[in-house]
Amino acid sequence: MGKLLTSLGALALVGLGTAWMLTEPDPLPASSIDGLIGDPERGALVFAAGGCASCHAAPEADDQTASHLGGGRRFETQFGTFIAPNISSDPVHGIGNWSDLEIVNAVMRGVSPEGAHYYPAFPYSSYIRADVADIVDLAAYLRTLPAVATPSLDHEVGFPFNIRRSLGGWKLLFLNEDWIVQTELDAQETRGSELVEGLAHCGECHTPRNILGGSNTSAWLGGAANPSGDGTIPNITSGKLDWSAEDIAIYLESGFTPSFDTAGGEMVHVVRNMAKLPQSDRDAIAAYLKAVPPVTQ
Amino acid sequence: MTKFFKTLAISTALLAASGAVFAESHAAMSPEDAVAARQTHMKLLGQNMGVLGGMAQGKMDYDAAAAQAAADALVENAMIADMAKFPEGSDSDSIATSRALPAIWTNFDDFTAKAEACTVAATGMQAAAGQGLEAVQAAMGALGGSCGSCHETYRKPK
């Protein structure tokens, strides 16, 4: 009996140890950015594609102040309320002192410079599919934006979600770089998948989540509950959306639907960002949406 | 084609006028009627936008008279925030068919300001509509933006 308990105890310890190891942050090595020099002009496009301002600008920001990334927007989720931090170039309150590698690891791995996990309210589970060179360009662009001296606020999340280490388990389950649509795509559709599945993180809103907050990729882009509780975010696969590729590209540029209603809710920010990308990118997104397996519900 | 648009614009203007009369004579519209009235109203805005937008996007040929008629109808319809069509208790939490968020009634001044901004943008389109395709295209962004900035804050996604 004593022996059994000891071996059980030992097993439990091994289990815990494994869990501890598995939940350890997994940043990209310094070599991943070897030889890359950020180009701020290209970075501006990455910034638009990634929609960083939609979350990190002040809640009351207008077109003029959308590049003031002092944070403060609140995101209510089933796990608590997250508050977007200051990512302006301010060296004290923002990320003005961060290296390229630190920014790359925050955005693409959800790991802080101190090695802590970020919450997935920061959509790194999409950004993980970005191109490292793009994020280095983005870092160069971020440094050109104004410094804002607003302190970041603490998130309002209770136990156990306030233990960042536990997010390692979440990452094990839901963080991976695999492309979601695995069927063969042509060059244009592939560019679309890079944007939709990666930087532009369309799935974060348009794909339903499971109870752990992970993306239910079997219903990829099939529509989801609105996290703010108001209504639902539409299914944008061809199972529901019967717009032509041209209609989709026009909507992403102007916000006009084929019946000349205009986009509302958070999609207004997305359209504002997509309008800054080249026409070829909007066409690529439209082509990709046409190629996504239809979800009917 | 042109005739169709003219008829559309005229019927829109008539409907709007009857809506206004209705609103005045029934100051206390039931919430259900108010929702139906404003949704019809919004659809009319969309239809007139369709004429201007279709031309702007090159889906149909530019026609100065049709563009002007649609823009005139828009201006007439743009004042959508009259209290009568947005009575208390007609929000999306109270009326299942409505997508009007309760926030409208806690920020009514801002909501009204957004409606006024839409009227201003529609007036800009009214001045541009007869001036050629490029003028219509140039006015389209501000007009669409004025619809979007209200839908962003005050309309629930489906």
Short mmCIF file of C-alpha atoms in Angstrom, two decimals:
data_model
loop_
_atom_site.label_atom_id
_atom_site.label_comp_id
_atom_site.label_asym_id
_atom_site.label_seq_id
_atom_site.Cartn_x
_atom_site.Cartn_y
_atom_site.Cartn_z
CA MET A 1 0.00 0.00 0.00
CA GLY A 2 2.69 2.44 1.07
CA LYS A 3 4.61 1.49 -2.02
CA LEU A 4 1.65 1.96 -4.32
CA LEU A 5 1.04 5.40 -2.87
CA THR A 6 4.66 6.34 -3.35
CA SER A 7 4.63 5.26 -6.97
CA LEU A 8 1.33 7.05 -7.52
CA GLY A 9 2.87 10.11 -5.96
CA ALA A 10 5.89 9.76 -8.18
CA LEU A 11 3.67 9.36 -11.22
CA ALA A 12 1.72 12.46 -10.27
CA LEU A 13 4.96 14.36 -9.90
CA VAL A 14 6.13 13.24 -13.31
CA GLY A 15 2.74 14.24 -14.68
CA LEU A 16 2.95 17.65 -13.12
CA GLY A 17 6.51 18.06 -14.29
CA THR A 18 5.49 17.17 -17.83
CA ALA A 19 2.57 19.56 -17.66
CA TRP A 20 4.91 22.25 -16.39
CA MET A 21 7.35 21.61 -19.21
CA LEU A 22 4.60 21.46 -21.81
CA THR A 23 3.10 24.72 -20.65
CA GLU A 24 6.44 26.48 -20.90
CA PRO A 25 6.49 29.36 -23.40
CA ASP A 26 7.95 28.43 -26.76
CA PRO A 27 9.43 31.58 -28.30
CA LEU A 28 11.08 31.77 -31.70
CA PRO A 29 14.90 31.72 -31.57
CA ALA A 30 16.95 34.82 -32.40
CA SER A 31 18.07 33.14 -35.62
CA SER A 32 14.52 33.38 -36.98
CA ILE A 33 15.04 37.07 -37.71
CA ASP A 34 18.65 36.79 -38.90
CA GLY A 35 19.38 39.23 -41.69
CA LEU A 36 15.95 40.85 -41.62
CA ILE A 37 15.83 44.63 -41.63
CA GLY A 38 12.43 46.20 -41.06
CA ASP A 39 10.93 48.40 -43.77
CA PRO A 40 8.44 50.79 -42.12
CA GLU A 41 6.62 51.52 -45.37
CA ARG A 42 5.80 47.86 -45.93
CA GLY A 43 5.10 47.63 -42.21
CA ALA A 44 2.25 50.14 -42.60
CA LEU A 45 0.44 47.63 -44.81
CA VAL A 46 1.09 44.81 -42.35
CA PHE A 47 -0.32 47.06 -39.62
CA ALA A 48 -3.50 47.59 -41.65
CA ALA A 49 -3.84 43.91 -42.54
CA GLY A 50 -3.34 42.94 -38.90
CA GLY A 51 -5.89 45.45 -37.62
CA CYS A 52 -3.65 46.38 -34.67
CA ALA A 53 -5.25 49.83 -34.33
CA SER A 54 -8.76 48.34 -34.08
CA CYS A 55 -7.81 46.98 -30.67
CA HIS A 56 -4.93 49.14 -29.44
CA ALA A 57 -6.15 52.64 -30.31
CA ALA A 58 -8.07 54.44 -27.58
CA PRO A 59 -11.77 53.45 -27.54
CA GLU A 60 -12.82 56.97 -28.60
CA ALA A 61 -10.19 57.21 -31.38
CA ASP A 62 -11.17 58.70 -34.74
CA ASP A 63 -9.38 58.50 -38.09
CA GLN A 64 -6.78 61.05 -36.97
CA THR A 65 -5.93 59.36 -33.69
CA ALA A 66 -6.20 55.73 -34.82
CA SER A 67 -2.39 55.49 -34.86
CA HIS A 68 -2.12 56.55 -31.19
CA LEU A 69 -1.82 53.11 -29.68
CA GLY A 70 -2.34 53.96 -26.01
CA GLY A 71 -4.76 51.06 -25.48
CA GLY A 72 -7.73 51.00 -23.12
CA ARG A 73 -10.32 49.17 -25.22
CA ARG A 74 -12.19 46.58 -23.17
CA PHE A 75 -12.97 43.08 -24.41
CA GLU A 76 -15.63 41.24 -22.50
CA THR A 77 -15.34 37.46 -22.75
CA GLN A 78 -16.66 34.47 -20.84
CA PHE A 79 -13.31 34.39 -18.98
CA GLY A 80 -13.35 38.01 -17.83
CA THR A 81 -12.60 41.43 -19.25
CA PHE A 82 -9.33 42.05 -21.05
CA ILE A 83 -8.05 45.57 -21.57
CA ALA A 84 -5.83 46.31 -24.57
CA PRO A 85 -2.40 47.50 -23.38
CA ASN A 86 -0.42 50.49 -24.60
CA ILE A 87 1.74 49.40 -27.57
CA SER A 88 2.78 52.91 -28.61
CA SER A 89 6.43 53.85 -28.99
CA ASP A 90 6.52 55.26 -25.46
CA PRO A 91 9.55 53.64 -23.77
CA VAL A 92 7.91 53.51 -20.34
CA HIS A 93 4.23 52.78 -20.92
CA GLY A 94 4.44 51.36 -24.42
CA ILE A 95 6.85 49.09 -26.27
CA GLY A 96 9.34 51.72 -27.46
CA ASN A 97 12.24 49.76 -25.98
CA TRP A 98 11.34 46.36 -27.37
CA SER A 99 13.63 44.59 -29.83
CA ASP A 100 12.40 43.14 -33.13
CA LEU A 101 12.61 39.65 -31.66
CA GLU A 102 10.53 40.64 -28.64
CA ILE A 103 7.82 42.09 -30.88
CA VAL A 104 7.91 39.04 -33.18
CA ASN A 105 7.49 36.71 -30.22
CA ALA A 106 4.64 38.71 -28.73
CA VAL A 107 2.73 38.81 -32.02
CA MET A 108 3.51 35.35 -33.42
CA ARG A 109 3.91 33.25 -30.27
CA GLY A 110 1.97 35.12 -27.59
CA VAL A 111 5.06 35.28 -25.39
CA SER A 112 6.15 38.43 -23.51
CA PRO A 113 9.77 39.66 -23.23
CA GLU A 114 9.77 38.23 -19.67
CA GLY A 115 8.67 34.87 -21.04
CA ALA A 116 5.03 34.94 -19.84
CA HIS A 117 2.08 33.80 -21.95
CA TYR A 118 -0.36 36.32 -23.36
CA TYR A 119 -4.09 35.74 -23.39
CA PRO A 120 -5.54 34.68 -26.73
CA ALA A 121 -7.75 37.81 -26.73
CA PHE A 122 -4.59 39.03 -28.48
CA PRO A 123 -5.09 37.06 -31.71
CA TYR A 124 -1.63 35.48 -31.93
CA SER A 125 -3.26 32.15 -32.72
CA SER A 126 -3.92 33.70 -36.16
CA TYR A 127 -0.75 35.81 -36.33
CA ILE A 128 1.32 32.63 -35.83
CA ARG A 129 0.73 32.04 -39.56
CA ALA A 130 2.24 35.40 -40.51
CA ASP A 131 5.59 35.75 -42.22
CA VAL A 132 8.38 36.71 -39.78
CA ALA A 133 9.74 39.26 -42.28
CA ASP A 134 6.33 40.99 -42.31
CA ILE A 135 6.35 41.30 -38.53
CA VAL A 136 9.86 42.77 -38.56
CA ASP A 137 8.56 45.37 -41.05
CA LEU A 138 5.61 45.95 -38.72
CA ALA A 139 7.98 46.50 -35.78
CA ALA A 140 9.83 49.16 -37.80
CA TYR A 141 6.51 50.87 -38.58
CA LEU A 142 5.32 50.78 -34.96
CA ARG A 143 8.44 52.72 -33.96
CA THR A 144 7.40 55.58 -36.27
CA LEU A 145 4.05 56.05 -34.48
CA PRO A 146 3.54 58.60 -31.70
CA ALA A 147 4.39 57.83 -28.08
CA VAL A 148 1.39 57.84 -25.76
CA ALA A 149 2.05 58.10 -22.02
CA THR A 150 -1.05 56.24 -20.81
CA PRO A 151 -0.31 53.35 -18.44
CA SER A 152 -1.70 49.95 -19.43
CA LEU A 153 -4.51 48.70 -17.18
CA ASP A 154 -4.73 45.30 -15.49
CA HIS A 155 -7.16 42.79 -16.96
CA GLU A 156 -10.24 41.97 -14.92
CA VAL A 157 -10.07 38.18 -14.86
CA GLY A 158 -10.56 35.90 -11.87
CA PHE A 159 -9.04 32.57 -10.81
CA PRO A 160 -7.94 30.34 -12.53
CA PHE A 161 -7.72 32.42 -15.68
CA ASN A 162 -5.51 34.98 -13.99
CA ILE A 163 -2.69 32.40 -13.91
CA ARG A 164 -0.84 33.03 -17.16
CA ARG A 165 1.04 29.77 -16.88
CA SER A 166 -2.23 27.88 -17.39
CA LEU A 167 -2.44 29.42 -20.85
CA GLY A 168 0.33 27.04 -21.84
CA GLY A 169 -2.31 24.30 -21.79
CA TRP A 170 -4.58 26.37 -24.01
CA LYS A 171 -1.75 26.93 -26.45
CA LEU A 172 -1.01 23.19 -26.56
CA LEU A 173 -4.58 22.58 -27.61
CA PHE A 174 -5.24 25.48 -29.94
CA LEU A 175 -2.04 27.13 -31.11
CA ASN A 176 -0.51 25.76 -34.28
CA GLU A 177 0.83 27.06 -37.54
CA ASP A 178 -1.01 24.66 -39.83
CA TRP A 179 -3.13 26.15 -42.57
CA ILE A 180 -6.79 25.60 -41.88
CA VAL A 181 -8.00 25.03 -45.43
CA GLN A 182 -5.95 22.07 -46.57
CA THR A 183 -7.36 21.64 -50.06
CA GLU A 184 -5.23 22.71 -52.98
CA LEU A 185 -5.35 26.46 -53.59
CA ASP A 186 -4.11 28.45 -56.58
CA ALA A 187 -1.71 31.37 -56.13
CA GLN A 188 -4.43 33.97 -55.62
CA GLU A 189 -6.38 31.82 -53.15
CA THR A 190 -3.14 31.10 -51.31
CA ARG A 191 -2.51 34.81 -50.86
CA GLY A 192 -6.08 35.05 -49.58
CA SER A 193 -5.47 32.27 -47.07
CA GLU A 194 -2.34 34.02 -45.78
CA LEU A 195 -4.44 37.08 -45.02
CA VAL A 196 -7.67 35.47 -43.80
CA GLU A 197 -6.09 32.68 -41.72
CA GLY A 198 -3.13 34.83 -40.65
CA LEU A 199 -2.71 38.58 -40.31
CA ALA A 200 -6.30 39.64 -40.99
CA HIS A 201 -7.57 37.08 -38.42
CA CYS A 202 -11.08 36.92 -39.93
CA GLY A 203 -11.70 33.61 -38.19
CA GLU A 204 -11.36 35.18 -34.73
CA CYS A 205 -14.81 36.70 -35.20
CA HIS A 206 -16.43 34.60 -37.94
CA THR A 207 -15.62 31.11 -36.60
CA PRO A 208 -17.48 29.64 -33.61
CA ARG A 209 -15.51 28.83 -30.45
CA ASN A 210 -15.69 25.81 -28.17
CA ILE A 211 -16.17 26.12 -24.41
CA LEU A 212 -12.43 26.60 -23.91
CA GLY A 213 -12.42 29.55 -26.26
CA GLY A 214 -10.61 27.63 -29.02
CA SER A 215 -11.59 28.03 -32.64
CA ASN A 216 -13.94 25.29 -33.92
CA THR A 217 -12.20 24.91 -37.26
CA SER A 218 -14.65 22.29 -38.53
CA ALA A 219 -17.06 25.21 -38.94
CA TRP A 220 -14.35 27.56 -40.23
CA LEU A 221 -15.85 31.01 -41.00
CA GLY A 222 -19.30 29.50 -40.50
CA GLY A 223 -20.56 32.31 -38.27
CA ALA A 224 -20.40 32.75 -34.51
CA ALA A 225 -21.97 34.32 -31.47
CA ASN A 226 -20.88 37.92 -31.01
CA PRO A 227 -18.55 38.00 -27.97
CA SER A 228 -20.16 41.27 -26.87
CA GLY A 229 -23.45 39.37 -26.62
CA ASP A 230 -25.31 41.31 -29.30
CA GLY A 231 -26.52 39.12 -32.14
CA THR A 232 -24.39 36.86 -34.29
CA ILE A 233 -21.49 37.37 -36.64
CA PRO A 234 -22.43 36.11 -40.10
CA ASN A 235 -21.39 32.93 -41.88
CA ILE A 236 -19.11 34.08 -44.72
CA THR A 237 -18.63 30.74 -46.46
CA SER A 238 -20.45 30.05 -49.71
CA GLY A 239 -22.82 27.88 -47.64
CA LYS A 240 -24.55 31.13 -46.70
CA LEU A 241 -22.96 34.12 -48.39
CA ASP A 242 -24.11 34.09 -52.02
CA TRP A 243 -22.19 37.22 -53.09
CA SER A 244 -19.88 37.11 -56.10
CA ALA A 245 -16.14 37.44 -55.53
CA GLU A 246 -16.42 40.97 -56.93
CA ASP A 247 -19.18 41.81 -54.43
CA ILE A 248 -16.99 40.61 -51.56
CA ALA A 249 -14.02 42.67 -52.74
CA ILE A 250 -16.22 45.77 -53.06
CA TYR A 251 -17.61 45.24 -49.55
CA LEU A 252 -14.10 44.96 -48.12
CA GLU A 253 -13.16 48.23 -49.80
CA SER A 254 -16.29 50.33 -49.33
CA GLY A 255 -18.49 48.59 -46.76
CA PHE A 256 -21.36 48.43 -49.28
CA THR A 257 -23.26 45.17 -49.57
CA PRO A 258 -24.69 44.23 -52.98
CA SER A 259 -28.04 45.69 -51.84
CA PHE A 260 -26.28 48.88 -50.68
CA ASP A 261 -26.73 48.39 -47.03
CA THR A 262 -23.47 49.32 -45.27
CA ALA A 263 -21.35 47.24 -42.91
CA GLY A 264 -21.96 47.76 -39.21
CA GLY A 265 -20.50 46.74 -35.85
CA GLU A 266 -16.86 45.75 -35.66
CA MET A 267 -16.78 45.02 -39.38
CA VAL A 268 -16.55 48.79 -39.91
CA HIS A 269 -12.99 48.71 -38.52
CA VAL A 270 -12.11 45.71 -40.64
CA VAL A 271 -13.34 47.45 -43.80
CA ARG A 272 -11.39 50.60 -42.91
CA ASN A 273 -8.25 48.46 -42.69
CA MET A 274 -8.90 46.32 -45.76
CA ALA A 275 -9.47 49.49 -47.81
CA LYS A 276 -5.79 50.37 -47.21
CA LEU A 277 -4.53 47.16 -48.84
CA PRO A 278 -3.91 46.82 -52.57
CA GLN A 279 -6.88 45.76 -54.69
CA SER A 280 -5.09 42.47 -55.44
CA ASP A 281 -5.25 41.56 -51.73
CA ARG A 282 -9.00 42.19 -51.49
CA ASP A 283 -9.49 40.12 -54.64
CA ALA A 284 -7.36 37.37 -53.11
CA ILE A 285 -9.47 37.33 -49.94
CA ALA A 286 -12.62 37.10 -52.04
CA ALA A 287 -11.19 34.24 -54.11
CA TYR A 288 -10.16 32.40 -50.95
CA LEU A 289 -13.63 32.80 -49.36
CA LYS A 290 -15.08 31.18 -52.47
CA ALA A 291 -12.70 28.24 -52.00
CA VAL A 292 -13.41 27.67 -48.28
CA PRO A 293 -15.52 24.54 -47.62
CA PRO A 294 -19.13 25.75 -47.37
CA VAL A 295 -20.69 25.65 -43.91
CA THR A 296 -24.46 25.28 -43.99
CA GLN A 297 -26.38 26.20 -40.86
CA MET B 1 -33.92 52.23 -67.21
CA THR B 2 -33.97 55.92 -66.32
CA LYS B 3 -37.70 55.81 -66.03
CA PHE B 4 -37.44 53.01 -63.53
CA PHE B 5 -35.11 55.04 -61.35
CA LYS B 6 -37.30 58.10 -61.56
CA THR B 7 -40.30 56.08 -60.50
CA LEU B 8 -38.29 54.56 -57.72
CA ALA B 9 -37.12 57.92 -56.50
CA ILE B 10 -40.58 59.41 -56.69
CA SER B 11 -42.23 56.52 -54.91
CA THR B 12 -39.51 56.78 -52.30
CA ALA B 13 -40.24 60.45 -51.78
CA LEU B 14 -43.97 59.76 -51.56
CA LEU B 15 -43.47 56.97 -49.07
CA ALA B 16 -41.26 59.17 -46.99
CA ALA B 17 -43.83 61.94 -47.05
CA SER B 18 -46.58 59.57 -45.98
CA GLY B 19 -44.25 58.29 -43.29
CA ALA B 20 -43.78 61.82 -42.01
CA VAL B 21 -47.50 62.43 -41.92
CA PHE B 22 -47.99 59.14 -40.18
CA ALA B 23 -45.32 60.02 -37.64
CA GLU B 24 -46.90 63.37 -36.89
CA SER B 25 -50.45 62.14 -36.56
CA HIS B 26 -49.43 59.20 -34.42
CA ALA B 27 -46.93 60.79 -32.09
CA ALA B 28 -46.99 57.68 -29.93
CA MET B 29 -46.40 54.94 -32.51
CA SER B 30 -46.32 51.47 -31.02
CA PRO B 31 -42.79 50.10 -30.76
CA GLU B 32 -43.62 47.37 -33.32
CA ASP B 33 -44.92 49.90 -35.84
CA ALA B 34 -41.92 52.12 -35.24
CA VAL B 35 -39.53 49.27 -35.98
CA ALA B 36 -41.36 48.38 -39.18
CA ALA B 37 -41.49 52.03 -40.24
CA ARG B 38 -37.81 52.69 -39.72
CA GLN B 39 -36.77 49.44 -41.38
CA THR B 40 -38.79 50.35 -44.47
CA HIS B 41 -37.19 53.76 -44.32
CA MET B 42 -33.68 52.26 -44.14
CA LYS B 43 -34.42 49.98 -47.08
CA LEU B 44 -35.40 53.03 -49.11
CA LEU B 45 -32.10 54.65 -48.23
CA GLY B 46 -30.41 51.48 -49.45
CA GLN B 47 -32.35 51.52 -52.73
CA ASN B 48 -31.41 55.09 -53.54
CA MET B 49 -27.84 54.35 -52.54
CA GLY B 50 -28.06 51.46 -54.99
CA VAL B 51 -28.70 53.81 -57.89
CA LEU B 52 -25.79 56.09 -56.98
CA GLY B 53 -23.49 53.27 -55.91
CA GLY B 54 -24.27 51.18 -58.98
CA MET B 55 -23.16 54.08 -61.16
CA ALA B 56 -20.14 54.83 -58.97
CA GLN B 57 -19.04 51.18 -59.20
CA GLY B 58 -19.56 51.07 -62.94
CA LYS B 59 -22.31 48.46 -62.69
CA MET B 60 -24.65 50.80 -64.58
CA ASP B 61 -24.16 53.79 -66.82
CA TYR B 62 -24.06 57.23 -65.28
CA ASP B 63 -27.28 59.13 -65.90
CA ALA B 64 -27.38 62.65 -64.48
CA ALA B 65 -31.17 62.81 -64.08
CA ALA B 66 -31.45 59.43 -62.36
CA ALA B 67 -28.52 60.26 -60.09
CA GLN B 68 -30.09 63.57 -59.14
CA ALA B 69 -33.46 61.99 -58.41
CA ALA B 70 -31.86 59.36 -56.16
CA ALA B 71 -29.79 61.95 -54.32
CA ASP B 72 -32.81 64.20 -53.81
CA ALA B 73 -34.74 61.27 -52.39
CA LEU B 74 -31.83 60.46 -50.07
CA VAL B 75 -31.79 63.97 -48.64
CA GLU B 76 -35.49 63.79 -48.04
CA ASN B 77 -35.09 60.48 -46.23
CA ALA B 78 -31.88 61.03 -44.41
CA MET B 79 -33.40 62.54 -41.25
CA ILE B 80 -34.10 59.18 -39.78
CA ALA B 81 -33.64 59.89 -36.13
CA ASP B 82 -36.94 61.60 -35.53
CA MET B 83 -38.06 60.52 -32.10
CA ALA B 84 -41.31 59.11 -33.43
CA LYS B 85 -39.55 56.26 -35.24
CA PHE B 86 -37.31 55.53 -32.26
CA PRO B 87 -39.63 55.45 -29.24
CA GLU B 88 -38.38 54.04 -25.93
CA GLY B 89 -38.94 50.32 -25.73
CA SER B 90 -38.31 49.66 -29.43
CA ASP B 91 -34.73 48.39 -29.00
CA SER B 92 -33.40 45.01 -30.07
CA ASP B 93 -33.74 43.62 -26.53
CA SER B 94 -37.45 44.47 -26.47
CA ILE B 95 -38.49 43.78 -30.08
CA ALA B 96 -37.20 40.58 -31.64
CA THR B 97 -37.25 41.88 -35.22
CA SER B 98 -35.25 45.02 -34.42
CA ARG B 99 -31.50 45.43 -34.68
CA ALA B 100 -31.51 48.86 -33.01
CA LEU B 101 -29.20 48.56 -30.00
CA PRO B 102 -30.32 49.83 -26.58
CA ALA B 103 -27.26 52.14 -26.64
CA ILE B 104 -29.29 54.47 -28.90
CA TRP B 105 -31.44 55.48 -25.96
CA THR B 106 -28.53 56.07 -23.59
CA ASN B 107 -26.71 58.24 -26.18
CA PHE B 108 -29.60 59.81 -28.02
CA ASP B 109 -27.69 63.05 -28.65
CA ASP B 110 -24.87 61.19 -30.34
CA PHE B 111 -27.33 59.09 -32.30
CA THR B 112 -29.07 62.26 -33.51
CA ALA B 113 -25.71 63.80 -34.40
CA LYS B 114 -24.91 60.77 -36.55
CA ALA B 115 -28.25 61.10 -38.32
CA GLU B 116 -27.49 64.76 -38.95
CA ALA B 117 -24.05 63.88 -40.31
CA CYS B 118 -25.82 61.54 -42.72
CA THR B 119 -28.07 64.36 -43.87
CA VAL B 120 -25.03 66.57 -44.44
CA ALA B 121 -23.35 63.84 -46.50
CA ALA B 122 -26.56 63.28 -48.48
CA THR B 123 -26.73 67.01 -49.18
CA GLY B 124 -23.16 66.80 -50.48
CA MET B 125 -24.27 64.03 -52.80
CA GLN B 126 -27.25 66.11 -53.89
CA ALA B 127 -24.87 68.85 -55.00
CA ALA B 128 -22.58 66.36 -56.76
CA ALA B 129 -25.10 64.04 -58.40
CA GLY B 130 -25.66 66.07 -61.57
CA GLN B 131 -21.98 66.96 -61.99
CA GLY B 132 -20.77 63.78 -63.61
CA LEU B 133 -19.61 60.32 -62.64
CA GLU B 134 -16.41 61.43 -60.94
CA ALA B 135 -18.28 63.82 -58.67
CA VAL B 136 -20.66 61.02 -57.67
CA GLN B 137 -17.75 58.69 -56.99
CA ALA B 138 -16.05 61.34 -54.86
CA ALA B 139 -19.16 61.97 -52.75
CA MET B 140 -19.86 58.27 -52.26
CA GLY B 141 -17.18 57.66 -49.64
CA ALA B 142 -18.44 60.30 -47.21
CA LEU B 143 -22.03 59.21 -47.70
CA GLY B 144 -21.33 55.51 -47.14
CA GLY B 145 -19.12 56.42 -44.18
CA SER B 146 -21.98 58.34 -42.58
CA CYS B 147 -24.26 55.29 -42.77
CA GLY B 148 -21.47 53.04 -41.50
CA SER B 149 -20.51 55.16 -38.51
CA CYS B 150 -24.04 54.85 -37.14
CA HIS B 151 -24.37 51.14 -37.98
CA GLU B 152 -21.01 50.59 -36.28
CA THR B 153 -22.22 51.76 -32.89
CA TYR B 154 -25.99 51.41 -32.93
CA ARG B 155 -26.96 48.46 -35.08
CA LYS B 156 -26.71 44.88 -33.94
CA PRO B 157 -25.19 42.37 -36.37
CA LYS B 158 -27.78 39.83 -37.54
#
